[in-house]
Coordinates of C-alpha atoms and ligand atoms in Angstrom, one line a residue:
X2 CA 14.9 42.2 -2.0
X3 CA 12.5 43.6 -4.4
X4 CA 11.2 41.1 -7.5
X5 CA 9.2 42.4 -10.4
X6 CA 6.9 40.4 -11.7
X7 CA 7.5 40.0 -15.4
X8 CA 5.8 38.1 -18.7
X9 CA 6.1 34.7 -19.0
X10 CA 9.1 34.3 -20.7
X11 CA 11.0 31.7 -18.8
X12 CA 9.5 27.9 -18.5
X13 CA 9.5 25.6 -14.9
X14 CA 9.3 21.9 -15.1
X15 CA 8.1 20.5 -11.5
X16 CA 8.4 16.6 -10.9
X17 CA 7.0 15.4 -7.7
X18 CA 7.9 12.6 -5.4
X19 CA 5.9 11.1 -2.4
X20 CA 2.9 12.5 -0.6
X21 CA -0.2 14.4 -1.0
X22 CA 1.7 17.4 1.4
X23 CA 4.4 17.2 -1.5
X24 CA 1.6 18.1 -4.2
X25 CA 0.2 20.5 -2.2
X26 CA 3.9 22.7 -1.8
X27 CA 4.8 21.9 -5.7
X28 CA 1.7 23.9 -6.4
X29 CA 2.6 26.8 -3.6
X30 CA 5.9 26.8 -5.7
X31 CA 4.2 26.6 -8.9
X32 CA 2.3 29.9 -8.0
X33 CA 5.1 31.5 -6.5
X34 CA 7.4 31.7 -9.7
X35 CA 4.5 31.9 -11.6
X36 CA 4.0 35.4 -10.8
X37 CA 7.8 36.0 -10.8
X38 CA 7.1 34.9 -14.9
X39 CA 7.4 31.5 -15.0
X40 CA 5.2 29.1 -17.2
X41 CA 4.6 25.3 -15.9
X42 CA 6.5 23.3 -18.7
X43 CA 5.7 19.6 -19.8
X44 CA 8.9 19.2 -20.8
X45 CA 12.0 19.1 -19.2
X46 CA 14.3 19.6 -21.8
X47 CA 13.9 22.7 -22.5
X48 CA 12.7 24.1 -19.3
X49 CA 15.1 27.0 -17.9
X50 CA 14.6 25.7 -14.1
X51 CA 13.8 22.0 -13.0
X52 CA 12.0 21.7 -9.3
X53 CA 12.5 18.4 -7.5
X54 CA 10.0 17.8 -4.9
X55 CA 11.5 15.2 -2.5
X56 CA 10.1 12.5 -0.3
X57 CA 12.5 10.6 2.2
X58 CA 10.0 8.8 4.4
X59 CA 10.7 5.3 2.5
X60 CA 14.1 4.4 1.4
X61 CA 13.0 3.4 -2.0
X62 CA 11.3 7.0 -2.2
X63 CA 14.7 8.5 -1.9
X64 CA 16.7 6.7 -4.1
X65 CA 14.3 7.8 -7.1
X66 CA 15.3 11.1 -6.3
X67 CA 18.9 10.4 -6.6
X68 CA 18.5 8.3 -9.6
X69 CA 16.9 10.9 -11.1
X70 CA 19.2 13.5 -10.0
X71 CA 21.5 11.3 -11.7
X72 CA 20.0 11.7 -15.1
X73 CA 19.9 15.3 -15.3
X74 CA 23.8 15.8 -15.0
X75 CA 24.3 15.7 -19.1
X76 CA 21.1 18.6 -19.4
X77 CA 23.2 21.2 -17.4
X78 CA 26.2 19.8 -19.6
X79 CA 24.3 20.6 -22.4
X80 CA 22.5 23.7 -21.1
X81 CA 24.9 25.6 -18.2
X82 CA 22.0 28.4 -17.7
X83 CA 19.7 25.6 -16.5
X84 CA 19.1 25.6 -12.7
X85 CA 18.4 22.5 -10.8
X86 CA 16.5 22.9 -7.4
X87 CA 15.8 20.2 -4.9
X88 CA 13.0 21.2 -2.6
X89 CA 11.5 18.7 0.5
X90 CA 12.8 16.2 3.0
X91 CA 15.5 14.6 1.0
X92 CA 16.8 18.4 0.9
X93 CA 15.9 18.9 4.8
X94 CA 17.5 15.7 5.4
X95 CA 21.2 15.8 3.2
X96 CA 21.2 19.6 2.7
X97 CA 24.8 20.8 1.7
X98 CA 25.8 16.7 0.8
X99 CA 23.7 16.7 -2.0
X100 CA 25.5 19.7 -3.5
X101 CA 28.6 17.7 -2.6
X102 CA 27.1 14.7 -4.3
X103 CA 26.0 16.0 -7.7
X104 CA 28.1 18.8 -8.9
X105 CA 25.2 19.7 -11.3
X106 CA 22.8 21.3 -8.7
X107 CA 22.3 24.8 -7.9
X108 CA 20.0 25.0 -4.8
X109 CA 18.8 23.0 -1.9
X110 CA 15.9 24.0 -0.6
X111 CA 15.1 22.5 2.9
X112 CA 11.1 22.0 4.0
X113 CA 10.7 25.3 5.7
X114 CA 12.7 27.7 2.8
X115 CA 9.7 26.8 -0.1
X116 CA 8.5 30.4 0.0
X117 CA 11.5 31.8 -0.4
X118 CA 12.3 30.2 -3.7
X119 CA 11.9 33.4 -5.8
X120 CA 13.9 35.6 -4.1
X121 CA 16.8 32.9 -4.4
X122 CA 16.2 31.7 -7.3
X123 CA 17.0 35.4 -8.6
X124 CA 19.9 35.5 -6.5
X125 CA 21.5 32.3 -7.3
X126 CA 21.2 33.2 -11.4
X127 CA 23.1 36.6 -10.7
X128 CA 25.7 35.3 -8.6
X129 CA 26.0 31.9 -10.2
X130 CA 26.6 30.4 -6.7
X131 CA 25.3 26.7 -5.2
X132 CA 23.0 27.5 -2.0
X133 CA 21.8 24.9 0.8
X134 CA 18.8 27.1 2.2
X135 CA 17.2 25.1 5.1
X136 CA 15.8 27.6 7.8
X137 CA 14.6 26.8 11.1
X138 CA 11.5 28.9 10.5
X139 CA 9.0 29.1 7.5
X140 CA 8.1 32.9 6.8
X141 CA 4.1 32.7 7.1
X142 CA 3.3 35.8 5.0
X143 CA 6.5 36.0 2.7
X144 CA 6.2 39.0 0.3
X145 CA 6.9 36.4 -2.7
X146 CA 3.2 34.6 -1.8
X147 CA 0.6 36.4 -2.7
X148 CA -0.6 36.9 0.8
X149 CA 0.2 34.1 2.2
X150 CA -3.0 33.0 0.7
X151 CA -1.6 30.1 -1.8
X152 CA -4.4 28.8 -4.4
X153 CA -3.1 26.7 -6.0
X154 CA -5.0 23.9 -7.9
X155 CA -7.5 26.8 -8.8
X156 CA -7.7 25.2 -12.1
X157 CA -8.8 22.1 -11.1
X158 CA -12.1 20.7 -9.4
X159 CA -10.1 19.2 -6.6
X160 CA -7.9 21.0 -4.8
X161 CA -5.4 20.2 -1.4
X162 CA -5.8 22.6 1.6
X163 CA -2.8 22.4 4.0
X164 CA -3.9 23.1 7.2
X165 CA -0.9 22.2 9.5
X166 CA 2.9 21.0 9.3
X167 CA 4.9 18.5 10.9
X168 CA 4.3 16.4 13.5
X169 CA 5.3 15.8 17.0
X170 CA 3.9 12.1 17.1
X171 CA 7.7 10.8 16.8
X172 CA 6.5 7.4 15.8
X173 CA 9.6 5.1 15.8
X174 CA 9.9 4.7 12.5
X175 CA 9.6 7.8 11.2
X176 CA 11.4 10.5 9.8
X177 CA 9.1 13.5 9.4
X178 CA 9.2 15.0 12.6
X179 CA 13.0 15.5 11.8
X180 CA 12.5 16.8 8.4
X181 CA 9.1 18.6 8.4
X182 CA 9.5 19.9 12.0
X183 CA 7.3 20.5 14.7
X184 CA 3.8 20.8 14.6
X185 CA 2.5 24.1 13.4
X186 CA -1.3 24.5 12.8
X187 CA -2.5 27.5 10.6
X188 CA -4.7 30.2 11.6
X189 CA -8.5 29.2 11.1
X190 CA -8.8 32.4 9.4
X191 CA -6.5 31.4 6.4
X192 CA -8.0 28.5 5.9
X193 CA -11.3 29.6 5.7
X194 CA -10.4 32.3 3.3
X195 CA -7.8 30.1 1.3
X196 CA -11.0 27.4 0.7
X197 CA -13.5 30.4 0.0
X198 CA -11.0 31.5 -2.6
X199 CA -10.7 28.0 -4.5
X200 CA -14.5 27.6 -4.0
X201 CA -15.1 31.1 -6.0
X202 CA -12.2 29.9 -8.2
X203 CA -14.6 27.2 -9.1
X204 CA -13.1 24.6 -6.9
X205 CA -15.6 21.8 -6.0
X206 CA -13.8 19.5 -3.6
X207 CA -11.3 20.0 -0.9
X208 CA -8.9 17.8 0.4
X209 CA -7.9 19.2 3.6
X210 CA -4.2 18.0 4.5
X211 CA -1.8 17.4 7.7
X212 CA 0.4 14.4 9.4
X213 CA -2.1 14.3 12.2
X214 CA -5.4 16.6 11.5
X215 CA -6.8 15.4 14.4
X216 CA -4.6 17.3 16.2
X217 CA -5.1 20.2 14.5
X218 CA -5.3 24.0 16.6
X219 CA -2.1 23.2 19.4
X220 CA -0.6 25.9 19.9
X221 CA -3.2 28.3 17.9
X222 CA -4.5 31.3 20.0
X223 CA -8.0 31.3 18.9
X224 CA -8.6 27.7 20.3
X225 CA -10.2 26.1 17.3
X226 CA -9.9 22.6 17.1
X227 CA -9.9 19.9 14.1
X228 CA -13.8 19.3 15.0
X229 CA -14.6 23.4 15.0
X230 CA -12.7 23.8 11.7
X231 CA -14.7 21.2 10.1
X232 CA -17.8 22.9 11.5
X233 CA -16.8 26.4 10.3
X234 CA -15.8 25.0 7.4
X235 CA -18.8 23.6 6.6
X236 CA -21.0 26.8 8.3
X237 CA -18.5 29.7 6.6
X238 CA -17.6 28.2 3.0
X239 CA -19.7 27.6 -0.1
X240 CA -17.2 24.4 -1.1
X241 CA -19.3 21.0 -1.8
X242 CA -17.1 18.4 -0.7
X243 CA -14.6 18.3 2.2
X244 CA -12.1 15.7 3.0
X245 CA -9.0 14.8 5.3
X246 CA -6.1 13.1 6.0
X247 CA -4.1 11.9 7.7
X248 CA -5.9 10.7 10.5
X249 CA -4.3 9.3 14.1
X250 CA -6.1 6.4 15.5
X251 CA -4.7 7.4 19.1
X252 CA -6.4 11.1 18.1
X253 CA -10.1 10.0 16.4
X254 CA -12.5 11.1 19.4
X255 CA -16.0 10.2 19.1
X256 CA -16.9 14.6 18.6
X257 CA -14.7 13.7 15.0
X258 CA -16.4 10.2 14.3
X259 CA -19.8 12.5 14.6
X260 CA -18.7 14.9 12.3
X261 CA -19.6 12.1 9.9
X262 CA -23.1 12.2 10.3
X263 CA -23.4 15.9 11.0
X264 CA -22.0 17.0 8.4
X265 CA -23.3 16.7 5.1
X266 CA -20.3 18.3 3.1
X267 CA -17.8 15.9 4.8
X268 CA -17.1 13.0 2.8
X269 CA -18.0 9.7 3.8
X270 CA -14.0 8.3 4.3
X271 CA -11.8 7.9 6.4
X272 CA -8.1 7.5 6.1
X273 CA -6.8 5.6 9.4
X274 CA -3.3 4.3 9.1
X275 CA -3.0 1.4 11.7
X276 CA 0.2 0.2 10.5
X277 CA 0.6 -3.3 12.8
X278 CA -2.0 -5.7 14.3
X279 CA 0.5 -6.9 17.1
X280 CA 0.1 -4.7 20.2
X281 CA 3.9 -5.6 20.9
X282 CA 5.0 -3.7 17.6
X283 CA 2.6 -0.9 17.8
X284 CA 4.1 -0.2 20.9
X285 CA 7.5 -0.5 19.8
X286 CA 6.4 1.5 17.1
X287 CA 4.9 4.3 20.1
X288 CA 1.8 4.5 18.1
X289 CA 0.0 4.8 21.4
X290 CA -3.3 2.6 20.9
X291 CA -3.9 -1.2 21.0
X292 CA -4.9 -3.3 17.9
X293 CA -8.5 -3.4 20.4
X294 CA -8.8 0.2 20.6
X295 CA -8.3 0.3 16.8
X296 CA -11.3 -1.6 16.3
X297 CA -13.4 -0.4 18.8
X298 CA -12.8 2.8 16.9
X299 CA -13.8 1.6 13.2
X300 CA -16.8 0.0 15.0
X301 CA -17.6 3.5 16.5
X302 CA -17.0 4.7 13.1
X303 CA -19.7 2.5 11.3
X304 CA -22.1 2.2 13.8
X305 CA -22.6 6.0 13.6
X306 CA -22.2 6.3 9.7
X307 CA -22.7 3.0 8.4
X308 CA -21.7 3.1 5.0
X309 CA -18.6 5.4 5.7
X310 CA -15.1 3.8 3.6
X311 CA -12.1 3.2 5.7
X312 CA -8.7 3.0 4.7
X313 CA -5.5 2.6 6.2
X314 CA -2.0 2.1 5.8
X315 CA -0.3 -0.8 7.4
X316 CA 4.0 -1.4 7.6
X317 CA 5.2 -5.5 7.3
X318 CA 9.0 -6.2 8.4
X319 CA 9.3 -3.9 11.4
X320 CA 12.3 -4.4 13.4
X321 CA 11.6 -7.6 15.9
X322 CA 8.2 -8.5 13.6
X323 CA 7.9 -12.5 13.7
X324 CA 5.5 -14.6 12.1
X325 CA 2.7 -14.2 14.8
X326 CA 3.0 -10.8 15.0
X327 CA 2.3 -10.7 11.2
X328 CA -0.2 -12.9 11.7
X329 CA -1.7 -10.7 14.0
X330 CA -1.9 -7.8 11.0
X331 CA -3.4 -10.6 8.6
X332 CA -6.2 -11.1 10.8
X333 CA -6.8 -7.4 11.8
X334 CA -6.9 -7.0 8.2
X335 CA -9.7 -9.5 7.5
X336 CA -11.5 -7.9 10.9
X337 CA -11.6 -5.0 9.5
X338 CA -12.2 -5.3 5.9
X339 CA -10.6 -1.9 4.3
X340 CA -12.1 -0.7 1.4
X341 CA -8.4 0.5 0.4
X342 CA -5.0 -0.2 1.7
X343 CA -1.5 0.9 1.5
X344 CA 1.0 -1.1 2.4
X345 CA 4.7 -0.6 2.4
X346 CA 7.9 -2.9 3.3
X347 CA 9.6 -1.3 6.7
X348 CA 12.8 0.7 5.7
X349 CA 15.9 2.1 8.3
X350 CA 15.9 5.7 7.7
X351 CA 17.8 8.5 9.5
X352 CA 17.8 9.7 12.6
X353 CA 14.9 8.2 13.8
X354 CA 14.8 5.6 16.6
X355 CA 14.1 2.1 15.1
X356 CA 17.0 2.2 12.6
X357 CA 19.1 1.2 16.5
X358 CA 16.2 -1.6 17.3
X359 CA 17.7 -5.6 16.9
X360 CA 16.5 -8.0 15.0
X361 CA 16.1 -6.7 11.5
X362 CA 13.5 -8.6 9.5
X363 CA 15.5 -9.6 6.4
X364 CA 14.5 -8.3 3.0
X365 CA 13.0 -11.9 1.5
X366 CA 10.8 -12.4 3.9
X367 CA 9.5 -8.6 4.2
X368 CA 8.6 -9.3 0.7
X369 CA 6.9 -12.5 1.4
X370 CA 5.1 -11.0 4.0
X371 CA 4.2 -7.6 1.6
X372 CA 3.2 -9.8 -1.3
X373 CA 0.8 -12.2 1.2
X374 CA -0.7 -9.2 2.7
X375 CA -1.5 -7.6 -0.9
X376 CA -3.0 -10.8 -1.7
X377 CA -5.0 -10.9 0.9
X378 CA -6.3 -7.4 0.9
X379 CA -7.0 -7.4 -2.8
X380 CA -9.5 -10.3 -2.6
X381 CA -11.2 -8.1 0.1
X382 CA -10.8 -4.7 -1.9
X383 CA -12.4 -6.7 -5.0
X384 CA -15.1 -8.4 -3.1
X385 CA -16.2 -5.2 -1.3
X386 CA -16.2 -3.2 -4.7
X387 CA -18.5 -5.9 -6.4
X388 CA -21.1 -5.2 -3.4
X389 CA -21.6 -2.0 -4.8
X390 CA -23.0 -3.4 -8.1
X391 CA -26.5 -2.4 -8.5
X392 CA -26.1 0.5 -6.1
X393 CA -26.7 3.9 -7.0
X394 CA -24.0 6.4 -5.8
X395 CA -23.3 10.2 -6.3
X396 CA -20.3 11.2 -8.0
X397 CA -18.4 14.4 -8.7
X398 CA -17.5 14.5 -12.1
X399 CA -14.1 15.0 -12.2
X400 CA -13.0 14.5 -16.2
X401 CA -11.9 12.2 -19.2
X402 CA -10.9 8.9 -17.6
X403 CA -7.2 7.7 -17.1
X404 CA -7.5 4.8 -19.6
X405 CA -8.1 7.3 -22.2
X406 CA -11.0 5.4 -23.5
X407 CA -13.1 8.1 -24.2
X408 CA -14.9 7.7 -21.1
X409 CA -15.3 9.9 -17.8
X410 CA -14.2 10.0 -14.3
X411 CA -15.6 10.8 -10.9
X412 CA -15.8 10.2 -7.2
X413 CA -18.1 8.9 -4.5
X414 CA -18.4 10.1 -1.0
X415 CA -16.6 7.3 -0.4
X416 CA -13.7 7.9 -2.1
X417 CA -14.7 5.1 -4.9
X418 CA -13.2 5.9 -8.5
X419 CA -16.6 5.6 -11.1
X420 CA -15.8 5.4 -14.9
X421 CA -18.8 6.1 -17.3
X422 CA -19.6 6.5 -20.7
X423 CA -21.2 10.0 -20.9
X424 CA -21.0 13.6 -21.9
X425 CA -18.2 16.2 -21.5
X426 CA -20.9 18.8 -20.1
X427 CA -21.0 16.5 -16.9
X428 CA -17.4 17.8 -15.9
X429 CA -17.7 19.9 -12.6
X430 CA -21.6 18.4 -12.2
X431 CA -22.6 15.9 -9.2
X432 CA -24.6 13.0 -10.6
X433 CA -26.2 10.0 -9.8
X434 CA -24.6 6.6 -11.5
X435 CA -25.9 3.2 -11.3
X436 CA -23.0 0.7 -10.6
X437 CA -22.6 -2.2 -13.2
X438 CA -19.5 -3.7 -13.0
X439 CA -16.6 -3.6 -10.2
X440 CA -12.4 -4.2 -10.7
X441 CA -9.4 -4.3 -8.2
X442 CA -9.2 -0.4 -8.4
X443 CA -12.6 1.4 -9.9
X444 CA -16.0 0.8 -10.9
X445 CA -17.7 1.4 -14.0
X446 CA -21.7 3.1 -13.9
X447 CA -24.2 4.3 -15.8
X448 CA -25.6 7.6 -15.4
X449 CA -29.3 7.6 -13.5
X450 CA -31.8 11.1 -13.7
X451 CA -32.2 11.2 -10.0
X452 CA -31.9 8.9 -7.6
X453 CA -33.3 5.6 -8.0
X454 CA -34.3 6.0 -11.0
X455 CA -31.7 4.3 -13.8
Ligands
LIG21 N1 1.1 10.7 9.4 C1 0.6 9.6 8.9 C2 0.4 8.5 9.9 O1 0.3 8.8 11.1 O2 0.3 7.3 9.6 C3 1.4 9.0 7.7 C4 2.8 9.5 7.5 S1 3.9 8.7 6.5 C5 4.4 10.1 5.6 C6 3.0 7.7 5.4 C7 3.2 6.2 5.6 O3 4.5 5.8 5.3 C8 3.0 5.8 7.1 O4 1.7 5.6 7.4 C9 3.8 4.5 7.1 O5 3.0 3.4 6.8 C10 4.8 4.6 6.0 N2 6.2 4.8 6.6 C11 6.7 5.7 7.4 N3 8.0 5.5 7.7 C12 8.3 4.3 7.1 C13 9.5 3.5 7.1 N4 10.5 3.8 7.8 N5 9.4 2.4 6.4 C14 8.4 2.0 5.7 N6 7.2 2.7 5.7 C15 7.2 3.9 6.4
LIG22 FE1 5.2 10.0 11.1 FE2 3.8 9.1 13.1 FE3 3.9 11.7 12.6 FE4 2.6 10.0 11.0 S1 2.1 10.5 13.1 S2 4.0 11.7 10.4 S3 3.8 8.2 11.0 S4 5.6 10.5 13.2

C-alpha cells in the first residue's frame, strides 16, 4: 500500500513502559508516523492516536499497562475518532484478549509488527476495524522506515542503538524469549551507518542495546562479533562515547573485558546482571555460571580497568529461595560492592518454566528480603559515591538538571550522574568537574579548566 507523506496535521501521544529496548522502538515509531504527518504530543487529551509501549517481564509492569488501559476508556467515549494502539510484549503476549478485554482499543501490535504501524494505522481509520497484528517475522527494510535506517533520538545528545533482538538464553524466569523472539543480530553495516548518522545529527553518546550483546553476530554472514563491532565502531564512526547493555555473565570473555582498556571511546561501565548469589538458584534459574565464576569475572574486570563501574541486577524470592540462599546474594553483594543495582521481587509470568517450580516464596517475605537487600546496597552505593569527593571526573554535558534548580546535568565514564551550577553554553561540551558533595543517586561538582586544575 502506498502512504503519502503529508503536513503535520494530526498529533501522537507515546507513553512508555519498561526497558531501555522499549525507548528505543517508541522512538522507531515516533519517526515512522512522523513522516506519515504526525507531531509527538505532550498531551493526551487531545492527541488523535495514543501509542502504548508495553513491558510484561514483571507482573507489576503489566498491570500498569492495564490500569492504564483502564483510564482511557471515557477519552474514546468522549472522542470516537481517537485510536488506541498497544505496541510490545504485553501485545505479543495477550494479542486478540486484549481487544476482548477493553472494548475501547483499536490495534494490537505484537513485538515484531512495529514497522508496520503506518500502513495499519491508515488501514484501521478507513475501515474502522480492531486488528491484533503479531507476525512471526519483522520486515527489516519496510518501505514505511526510512531505510530501515531508524534515527531516532537525533535530537538529543544520547541516543539508543539497537543492535540485536530477542534472546535465546531462556532463563527460567523469563518471558522475553517468548515475546521478543529469537535472537536476531543486525548487519554491522546498519549499525555503523545508523551511529554515523546520529553522530552527524549531532549525537554525542551511544547506548548500544540488546538482551545479551555479548552474543552479538550468530547467525550474521559477515562473522563480526560483539568485540569486532565495538572495534569498528570505534575505528569507522566519529561518535564520542559508546556504551552497552545488557551484558551475560556466562558470555563476558576476557577479548570484551579488554575492550575496556583498548578502547578509549568505550565507556568505563559495565552492566552485569547476576541475579542470585546461591549457585543452587542460579542454576535453577539456567543462568549457566557459578556465583565463583561471577567474581572471578568482575576481578578480571578491575584488574584490567581499575576504575571501571559495575552494575547489576539481582532477583530476591525465586521459587525454592530460602534464607541461606539469600544470604548467599547479601554477601555477593557486599563482595562485590556495585556502584548501582537493580533489584526486583521474583514474579510468575507466562509461559516460561519457573511459574511450574514448588515452593513459591510468599509475598511478605520477598518484601523483607527486597527491602533488606536495598538497605544494604544503598549504604554501599552512598559510601562508594562519597569516595569520589575530591576527584576530578569528565562529564558530558547533557542539560538543565531534573530538580529544576537551575543547575546542569552530565555523565561520567562511569555512568555517575554530576549536577553543577554552570552555564547553558556547556550543553553538548565534555568538561572536567571537581566532585564536592555525594547522595544516594548523584553527585554535585564544580567545573575545573583542565584537569587537575579546580
Ligand atoms: N537480558 C538481561 C539479563 O540477562 O539479565 C535482562 C533482561 S530482563 C528484561 C531485566 C531484568 O528483569 C532481569 O535482569 C531480571 O532481574 C528481571 N526479571 C526478569 N524476569 C523476571 C521475573 N519473572 N520476576 C522478577 N524479575 C524479573
Ligand atoms: Fe531474559 Fe535471560 Fe534472555 Fe536476559 S538473558 S532476556 S534474563 S532469557
Amino acid at each position: 500500500m502506498q502512504i503519502e507523506v503529508m503536513q503535520e496535521s494530526r498529533s501522537l501521544y507515546v507513553k512508555t513502559f519498561g526497558c531501555q529496548m522499549n525507548e528505543y522502538d517508541s522512538l522507531r515509531v515516533q519517526r515512522i508516523l512522523h513522516s506519515q504527518g504526525y507531531a509527538l504530543s505532550s498531551d493526551m487529551t487531545t492527541a488523535d492516536v495514543i501509542f502504548l509501549n508495553t513491558c510484561s517481564v514483571r507482573e507489576k509492569a503489566e498491570q500498569k499497562v492495564h490500569s492504564f488501559l483502564g483510564r482511557l476508556r471515557h477519552m474514546k467515549v468522549e472522542r470516537p475518532g481517537l485510536k488506541i494502539i498497544v505496541g510490545g510484549c504485553v501485545a505479543q503476549q495477550l494479542g486478540k484478549q486484549l481487544l476482548q478485554r477493553f472494548e475501547h482499543l483499536d490495534l494490537v501490535l505484537g513485538t515484531r509488527g512495529l514497522s508496520a504501524i503506518a500502513e495499519i494505522l491508515e488501514t484501521i481509520q478507513e475501515t474502522q476495524e480492531r486488528l491484533a497484528y503479531l507476525p512471526e517475522e519483522e520486515a527489516s527494510r519496510h518501505p514505511c522506515e526510512p531505510q530501515a535506517l531508524s534515527v531516532p533520538g537525533a535530537d538529543s545528545l544520547v541516543a539508543p542503538v539497537t543492535i540485536m533482538q530477542g534472546c535465546d538464553n531462556y532463563c527460567t524466569y523469563c518471558i522475553v524469549p517468548y515475546v521478543r523472539g529469537r535472537e536476531r543480530s543486525r548487519p554491522a553495516e546498519d549499525i555503523l551507518r545508523e551511529i554515523q548518522a546520529l553522530s552527524a545529527s549531532g549525537v554525542l553518546e551511544i547506548l548500544l542495546l540488546g538482551q545479551n550483546v555479548n552474543s552479538y553476530g550468530r547467525g550474521l554472514n559477515d562473522q563480526t562479533g560483539f568485540v569486532d563491532l565495538l572495534h569498528r565502531i570505534q575505528g569507522q564512526t566519529d561518535i564520542a562515547r559508546l556504551r552497552f547493555t545488557t551484558s551475560h555473565p556466562k558470555d563476558l570473555t576476557p577479548e570484551l573485558i579488554r575492550c575496556f582498556a583498548d578502547l578509549p571511546r568505550l565507556c568505563k561501565h559495565l552492566h552485569l546482571p547476576v541475579q542470585a548469589g546461591s549457585d543452587s538458584i542460579l542454576s535453577r534459574m539456567n543462568r549457566g555460571y557459578t556465583a565463583a565464576e561471577y567474581l572471578e569475572k568482575v576481578a578480571v574486570l578491575r584488574q584490567t580497568c581499575p576504575d571501571i563501574a559495575v552494575s547489576a541486577d539481582v532477583m530476591v524470592g525465586f521459587p525454592g529461595e530460602t534464607e541461606d540462599d539469600f544470604h548467599q546474594t547479601l554477601q555477593l553483594l557486599q563482595a562485590v560492592e556495585f556502584d548501582n543495582l537493580f533489584s526486583f521481587r521474583y514474579s510468575d509470568r507466562s509461559y516460561v518454566k519457573s511459574s511450574e517450580f514448588p515452593d513459591k516464596v510468599d509475598s511478605q517475605t520477598k518484601a523483607r528480603r527486597l527491602s533488606a537487600l536495598q538497605r544494604l546496597q544503598a549504604g554501599i552505593t552512598l559510601r562508594k559515591n562519597r569516595l569520589e569527593i575530591g576527584s576530578i571526573r569528565e562529564i558530558l554535558v547533557e542539560g538543565p538538571s531534573r530538580a529544576a534548580n537551575g543547575q546542569l546535568t552530565g555523565r561520567t565514564t562511569q555512568n555517575r550522574t554530576v549536577n553543577f551550577d554552570g552555564s547553558k553554553r556547556l550543553i553538548g561540551q565534555t568538561i572536567y568537574v571537581k566532585i564536592i558533595s555525594a547522595f544516594s543517586h548523584s553527585l554535585r561538582g564544580e567545573p575545573c579548566h583542565q584537569q587537575g586544575s579546580p
